[in-house]
PDB file of C-alpha atoms in Angstrom:
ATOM      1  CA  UNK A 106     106.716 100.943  82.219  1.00  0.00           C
ATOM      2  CA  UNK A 107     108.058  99.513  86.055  1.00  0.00           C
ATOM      3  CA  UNK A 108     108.393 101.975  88.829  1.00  0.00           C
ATOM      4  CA  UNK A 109     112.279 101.095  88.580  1.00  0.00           C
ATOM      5  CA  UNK A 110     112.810 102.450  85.057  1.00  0.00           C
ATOM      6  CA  UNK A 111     111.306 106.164  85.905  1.00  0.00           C
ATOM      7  CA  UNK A 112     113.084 109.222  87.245  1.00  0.00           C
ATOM      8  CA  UNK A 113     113.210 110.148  90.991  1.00  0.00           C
ATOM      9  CA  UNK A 114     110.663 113.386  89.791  1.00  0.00           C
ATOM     10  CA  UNK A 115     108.023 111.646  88.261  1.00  0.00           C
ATOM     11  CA  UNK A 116     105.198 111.834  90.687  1.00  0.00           C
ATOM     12  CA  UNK A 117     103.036 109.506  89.027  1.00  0.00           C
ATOM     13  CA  UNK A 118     104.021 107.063  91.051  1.00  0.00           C
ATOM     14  CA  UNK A 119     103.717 108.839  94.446  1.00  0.00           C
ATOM     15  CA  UNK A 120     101.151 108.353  96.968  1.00  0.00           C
ATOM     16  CA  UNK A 121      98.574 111.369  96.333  1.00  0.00           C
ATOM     17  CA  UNK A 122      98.493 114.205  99.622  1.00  0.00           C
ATOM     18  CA  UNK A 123      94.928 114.075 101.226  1.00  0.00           C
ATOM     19  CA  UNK A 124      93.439 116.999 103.454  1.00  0.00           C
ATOM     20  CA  UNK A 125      94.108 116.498 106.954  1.00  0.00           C
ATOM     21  CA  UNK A 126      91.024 114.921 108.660  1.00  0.00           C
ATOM     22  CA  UNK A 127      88.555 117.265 110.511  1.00  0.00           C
ATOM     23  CA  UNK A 128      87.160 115.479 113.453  1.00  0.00           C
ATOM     24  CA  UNK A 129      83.652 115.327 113.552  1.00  0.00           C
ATOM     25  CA  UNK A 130      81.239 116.690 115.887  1.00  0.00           C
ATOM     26  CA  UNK A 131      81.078 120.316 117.013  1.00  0.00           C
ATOM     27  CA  UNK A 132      84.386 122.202 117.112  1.00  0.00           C
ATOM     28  CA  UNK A 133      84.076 123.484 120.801  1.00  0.00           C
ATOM     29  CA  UNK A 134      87.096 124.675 122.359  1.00  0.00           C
ATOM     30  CA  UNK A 135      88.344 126.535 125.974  1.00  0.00           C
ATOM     31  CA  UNK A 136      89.764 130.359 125.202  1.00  0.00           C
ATOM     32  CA  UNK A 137      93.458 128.560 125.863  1.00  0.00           C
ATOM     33  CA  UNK A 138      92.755 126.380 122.830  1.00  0.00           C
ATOM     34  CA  UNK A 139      90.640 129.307 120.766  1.00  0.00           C
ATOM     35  CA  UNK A 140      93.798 131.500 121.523  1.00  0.00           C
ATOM     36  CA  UNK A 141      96.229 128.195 120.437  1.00  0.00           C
ATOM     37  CA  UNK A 142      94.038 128.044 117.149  1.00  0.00           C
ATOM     38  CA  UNK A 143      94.230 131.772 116.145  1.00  0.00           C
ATOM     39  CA  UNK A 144      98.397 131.029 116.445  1.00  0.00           C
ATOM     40  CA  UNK A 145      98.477 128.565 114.804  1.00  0.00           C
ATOM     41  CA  UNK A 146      96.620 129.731 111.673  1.00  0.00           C
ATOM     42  CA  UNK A 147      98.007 133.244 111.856  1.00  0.00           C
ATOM     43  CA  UNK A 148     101.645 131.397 111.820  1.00  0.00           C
ATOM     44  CA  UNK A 149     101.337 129.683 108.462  1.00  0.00           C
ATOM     45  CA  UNK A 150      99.390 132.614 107.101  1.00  0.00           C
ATOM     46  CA  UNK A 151     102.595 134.472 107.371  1.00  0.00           C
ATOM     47  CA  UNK A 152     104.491 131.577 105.948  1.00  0.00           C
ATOM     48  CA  UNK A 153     102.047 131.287 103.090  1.00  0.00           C
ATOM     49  CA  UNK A 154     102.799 135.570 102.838  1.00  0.00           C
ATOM     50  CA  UNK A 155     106.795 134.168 102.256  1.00  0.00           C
ATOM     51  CA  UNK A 156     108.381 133.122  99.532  1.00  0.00           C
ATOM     52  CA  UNK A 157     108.331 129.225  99.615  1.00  0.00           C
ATOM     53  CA  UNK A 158     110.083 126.268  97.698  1.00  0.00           C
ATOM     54  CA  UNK A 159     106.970 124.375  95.691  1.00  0.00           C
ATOM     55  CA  UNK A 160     107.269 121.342  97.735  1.00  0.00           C
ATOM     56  CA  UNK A 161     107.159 123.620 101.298  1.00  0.00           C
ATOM     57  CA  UNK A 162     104.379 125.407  99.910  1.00  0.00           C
ATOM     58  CA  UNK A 163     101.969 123.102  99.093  1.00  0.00           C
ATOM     59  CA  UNK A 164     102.473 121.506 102.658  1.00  0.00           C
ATOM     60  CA  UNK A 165     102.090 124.822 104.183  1.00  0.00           C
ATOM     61  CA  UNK A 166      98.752 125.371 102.168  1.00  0.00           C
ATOM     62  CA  UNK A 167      97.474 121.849 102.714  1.00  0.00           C
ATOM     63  CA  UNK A 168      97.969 122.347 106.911  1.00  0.00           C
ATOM     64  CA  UNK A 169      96.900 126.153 106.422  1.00  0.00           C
ATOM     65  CA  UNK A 170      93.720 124.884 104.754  1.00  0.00           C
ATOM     66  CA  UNK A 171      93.027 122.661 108.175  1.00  0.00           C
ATOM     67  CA  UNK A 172      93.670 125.320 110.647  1.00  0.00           C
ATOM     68  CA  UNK A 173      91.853 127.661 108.110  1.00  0.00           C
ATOM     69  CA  UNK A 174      88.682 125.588 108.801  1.00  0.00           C
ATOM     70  CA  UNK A 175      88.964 124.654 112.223  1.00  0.00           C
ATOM     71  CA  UNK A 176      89.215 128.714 113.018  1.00  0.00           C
ATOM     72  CA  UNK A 177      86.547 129.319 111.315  1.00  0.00           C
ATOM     73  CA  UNK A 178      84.100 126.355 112.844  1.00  0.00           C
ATOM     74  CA  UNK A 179      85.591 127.117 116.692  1.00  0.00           C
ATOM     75  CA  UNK A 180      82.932 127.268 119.326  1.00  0.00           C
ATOM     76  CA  UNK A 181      83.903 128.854 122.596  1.00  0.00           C
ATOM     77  CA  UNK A 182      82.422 125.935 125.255  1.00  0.00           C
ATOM     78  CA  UNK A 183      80.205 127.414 127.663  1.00  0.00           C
ATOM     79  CA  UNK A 184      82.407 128.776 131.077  1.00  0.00           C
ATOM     80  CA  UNK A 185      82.107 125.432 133.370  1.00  0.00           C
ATOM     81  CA  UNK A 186      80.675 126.292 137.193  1.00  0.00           C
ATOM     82  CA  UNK A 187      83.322 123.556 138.242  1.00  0.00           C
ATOM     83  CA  UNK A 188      80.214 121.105 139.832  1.00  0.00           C
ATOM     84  CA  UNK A 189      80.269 118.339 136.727  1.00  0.00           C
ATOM     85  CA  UNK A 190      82.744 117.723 134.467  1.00  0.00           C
ATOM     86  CA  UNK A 191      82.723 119.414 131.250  1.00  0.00           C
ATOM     87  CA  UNK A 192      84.851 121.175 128.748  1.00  0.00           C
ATOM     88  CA  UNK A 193      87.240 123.462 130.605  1.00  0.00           C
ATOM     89  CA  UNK A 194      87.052 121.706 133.939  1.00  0.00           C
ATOM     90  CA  UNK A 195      89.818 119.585 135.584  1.00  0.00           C
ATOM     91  CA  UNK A 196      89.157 116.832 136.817  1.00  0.00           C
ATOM     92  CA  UNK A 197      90.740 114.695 139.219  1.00  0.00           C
ATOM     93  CA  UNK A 198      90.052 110.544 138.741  1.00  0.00           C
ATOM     94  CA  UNK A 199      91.030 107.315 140.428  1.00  0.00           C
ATOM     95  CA  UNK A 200      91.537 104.772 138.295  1.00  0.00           C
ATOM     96  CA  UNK A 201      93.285 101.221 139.378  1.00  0.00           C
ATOM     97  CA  UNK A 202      94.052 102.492 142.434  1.00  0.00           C
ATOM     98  CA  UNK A 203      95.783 105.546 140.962  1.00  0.00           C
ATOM     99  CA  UNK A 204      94.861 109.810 140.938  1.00  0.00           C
ATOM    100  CA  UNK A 205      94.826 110.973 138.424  1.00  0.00           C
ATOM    101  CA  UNK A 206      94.142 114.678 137.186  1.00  0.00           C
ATOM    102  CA  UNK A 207      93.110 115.542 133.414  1.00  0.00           C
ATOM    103  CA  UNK A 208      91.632 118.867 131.499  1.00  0.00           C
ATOM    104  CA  UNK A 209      88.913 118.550 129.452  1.00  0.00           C
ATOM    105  CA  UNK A 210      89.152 120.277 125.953  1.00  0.00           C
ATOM    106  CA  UNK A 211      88.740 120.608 122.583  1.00  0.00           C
ATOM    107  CA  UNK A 212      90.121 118.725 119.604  1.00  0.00           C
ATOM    108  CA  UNK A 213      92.916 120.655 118.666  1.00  0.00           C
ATOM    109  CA  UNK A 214      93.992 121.311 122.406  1.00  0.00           C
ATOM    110  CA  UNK A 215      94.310 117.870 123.581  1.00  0.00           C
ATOM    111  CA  UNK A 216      97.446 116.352 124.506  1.00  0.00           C
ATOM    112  CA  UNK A 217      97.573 113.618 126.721  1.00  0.00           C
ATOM    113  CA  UNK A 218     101.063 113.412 127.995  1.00  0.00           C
ATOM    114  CA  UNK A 219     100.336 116.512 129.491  1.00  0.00           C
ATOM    115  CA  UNK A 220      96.702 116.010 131.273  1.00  0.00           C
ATOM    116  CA  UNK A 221      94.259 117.450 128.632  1.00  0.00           C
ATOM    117  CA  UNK A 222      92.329 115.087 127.274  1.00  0.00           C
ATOM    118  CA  UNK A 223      89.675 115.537 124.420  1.00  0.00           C
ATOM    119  CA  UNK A 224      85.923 116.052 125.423  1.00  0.00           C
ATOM    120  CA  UNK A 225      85.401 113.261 122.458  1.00  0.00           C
ATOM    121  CA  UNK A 226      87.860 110.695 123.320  1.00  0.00           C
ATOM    122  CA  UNK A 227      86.665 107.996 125.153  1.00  0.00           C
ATOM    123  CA  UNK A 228      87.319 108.853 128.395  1.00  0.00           C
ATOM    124  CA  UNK A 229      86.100 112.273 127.960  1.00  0.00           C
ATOM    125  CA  UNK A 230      82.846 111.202 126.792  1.00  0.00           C
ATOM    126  CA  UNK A 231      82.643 108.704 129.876  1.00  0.00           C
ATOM    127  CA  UNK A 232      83.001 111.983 132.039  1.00  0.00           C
ATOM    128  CA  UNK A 233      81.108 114.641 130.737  1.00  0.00           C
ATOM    129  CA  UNK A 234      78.433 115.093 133.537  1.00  0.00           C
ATOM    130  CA  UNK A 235      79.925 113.418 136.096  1.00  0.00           C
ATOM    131  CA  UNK A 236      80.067 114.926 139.846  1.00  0.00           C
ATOM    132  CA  UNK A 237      82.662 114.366 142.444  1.00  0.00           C
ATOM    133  CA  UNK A 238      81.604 111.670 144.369  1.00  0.00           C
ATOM    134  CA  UNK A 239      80.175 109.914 141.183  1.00  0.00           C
ATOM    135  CA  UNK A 240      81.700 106.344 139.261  1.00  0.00           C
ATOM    136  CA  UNK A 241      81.171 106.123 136.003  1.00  0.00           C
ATOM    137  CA  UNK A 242      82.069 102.913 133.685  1.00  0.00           C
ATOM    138  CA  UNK A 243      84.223 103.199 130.804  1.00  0.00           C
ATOM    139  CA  UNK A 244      84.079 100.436 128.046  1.00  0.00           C
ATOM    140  CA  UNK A 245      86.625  97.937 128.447  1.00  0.00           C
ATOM    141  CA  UNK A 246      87.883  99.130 131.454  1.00  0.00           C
ATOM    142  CA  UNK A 247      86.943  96.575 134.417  1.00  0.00           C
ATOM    143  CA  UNK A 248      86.446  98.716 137.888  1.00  0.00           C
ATOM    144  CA  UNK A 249      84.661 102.063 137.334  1.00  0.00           C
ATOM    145  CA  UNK A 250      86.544 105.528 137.545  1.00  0.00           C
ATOM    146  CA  UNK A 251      85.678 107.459 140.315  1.00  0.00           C
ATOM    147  CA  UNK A 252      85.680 111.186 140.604  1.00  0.00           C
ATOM    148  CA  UNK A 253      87.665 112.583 143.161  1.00  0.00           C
ATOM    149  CA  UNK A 254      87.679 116.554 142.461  1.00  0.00           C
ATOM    150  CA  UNK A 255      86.294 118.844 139.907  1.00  0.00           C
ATOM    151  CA  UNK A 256      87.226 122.110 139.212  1.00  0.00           C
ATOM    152  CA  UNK A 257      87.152 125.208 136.733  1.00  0.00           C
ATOM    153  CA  UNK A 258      90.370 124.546 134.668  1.00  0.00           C
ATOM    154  CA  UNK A 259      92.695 127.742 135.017  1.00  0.00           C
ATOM    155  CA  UNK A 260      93.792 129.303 131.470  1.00  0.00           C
ATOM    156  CA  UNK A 261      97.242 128.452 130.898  1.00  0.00           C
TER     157      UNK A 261
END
């Protein structure tokens, strides 16, 4: 039978709802992202608690299920001394002729826009045991980065 001759609630025909992807590697996070984790999960825990529509529900469960696990696998990164870059420092770059200043973190924590970059992305990796005064090469990229500043991130 086509597609066009079934009703609108037939789900046959819908794309099927995967788990959300768990990145790989080691789940280490800063106490800011531990702390954003624990929220997170305890928020749709108390949604789950509520009555829900079917729909609602199962994409409640389905995100619940995610922060469920990444709770459970979190790994509070060692406390940085603030002398090499590493998760929970901030760092300050040049790059192109431009400063720059980004926080190293965890999956879950990183947001670009606002300066926190994952210790997995590719410019985190590139970093990760760096010391001010140091350039370090980052593929694709054709001058090196040079570190400016590090520091002990503040919690925040």
């Amino acid at each position: 039978m086509s597609v066009a001759f079934r009703r609108e609630s037939d789900e046959e025909h819908l794309e099927p709802k995967f788990a959300l992807p768990i990145p790989p590697g080691p789940n280490l996070v800063t106490p800011r992202g531990f702390a954003m984790i624990q929220e997170r999960h305890d928020a749709l825990e108390a949604r789950l608690a509520t009555e829900l529509p079917e729909d609602e529900r199962k994409s409640v469960l389905r995100e619940a299920q995610y922060w469920r696990s990444r709770l459970t696998s979190a790994q509070l990164a060692p406390a940085p001394a603030g002398d090499q870059v590493a998760i929970g420092t901030r760092v300050t770059i040049e790059r192109d002729g431009r400063e720059q200043t980004l926080d190293i973190v965890g999956h879950d924590e990183s947001d670009p826009g606002a300066g926190r970059i994952s210790f997995a992305s590719p410019l985190g990796r590139a970093l990760l045991g760096a010391e001010a005064g140091d350039d370090v090469e980052l593929a694709g990229s054709g001058d090196p980065i040079a570190i400016v500043s590090i520091e002990a991130a503040s919690e925040g």
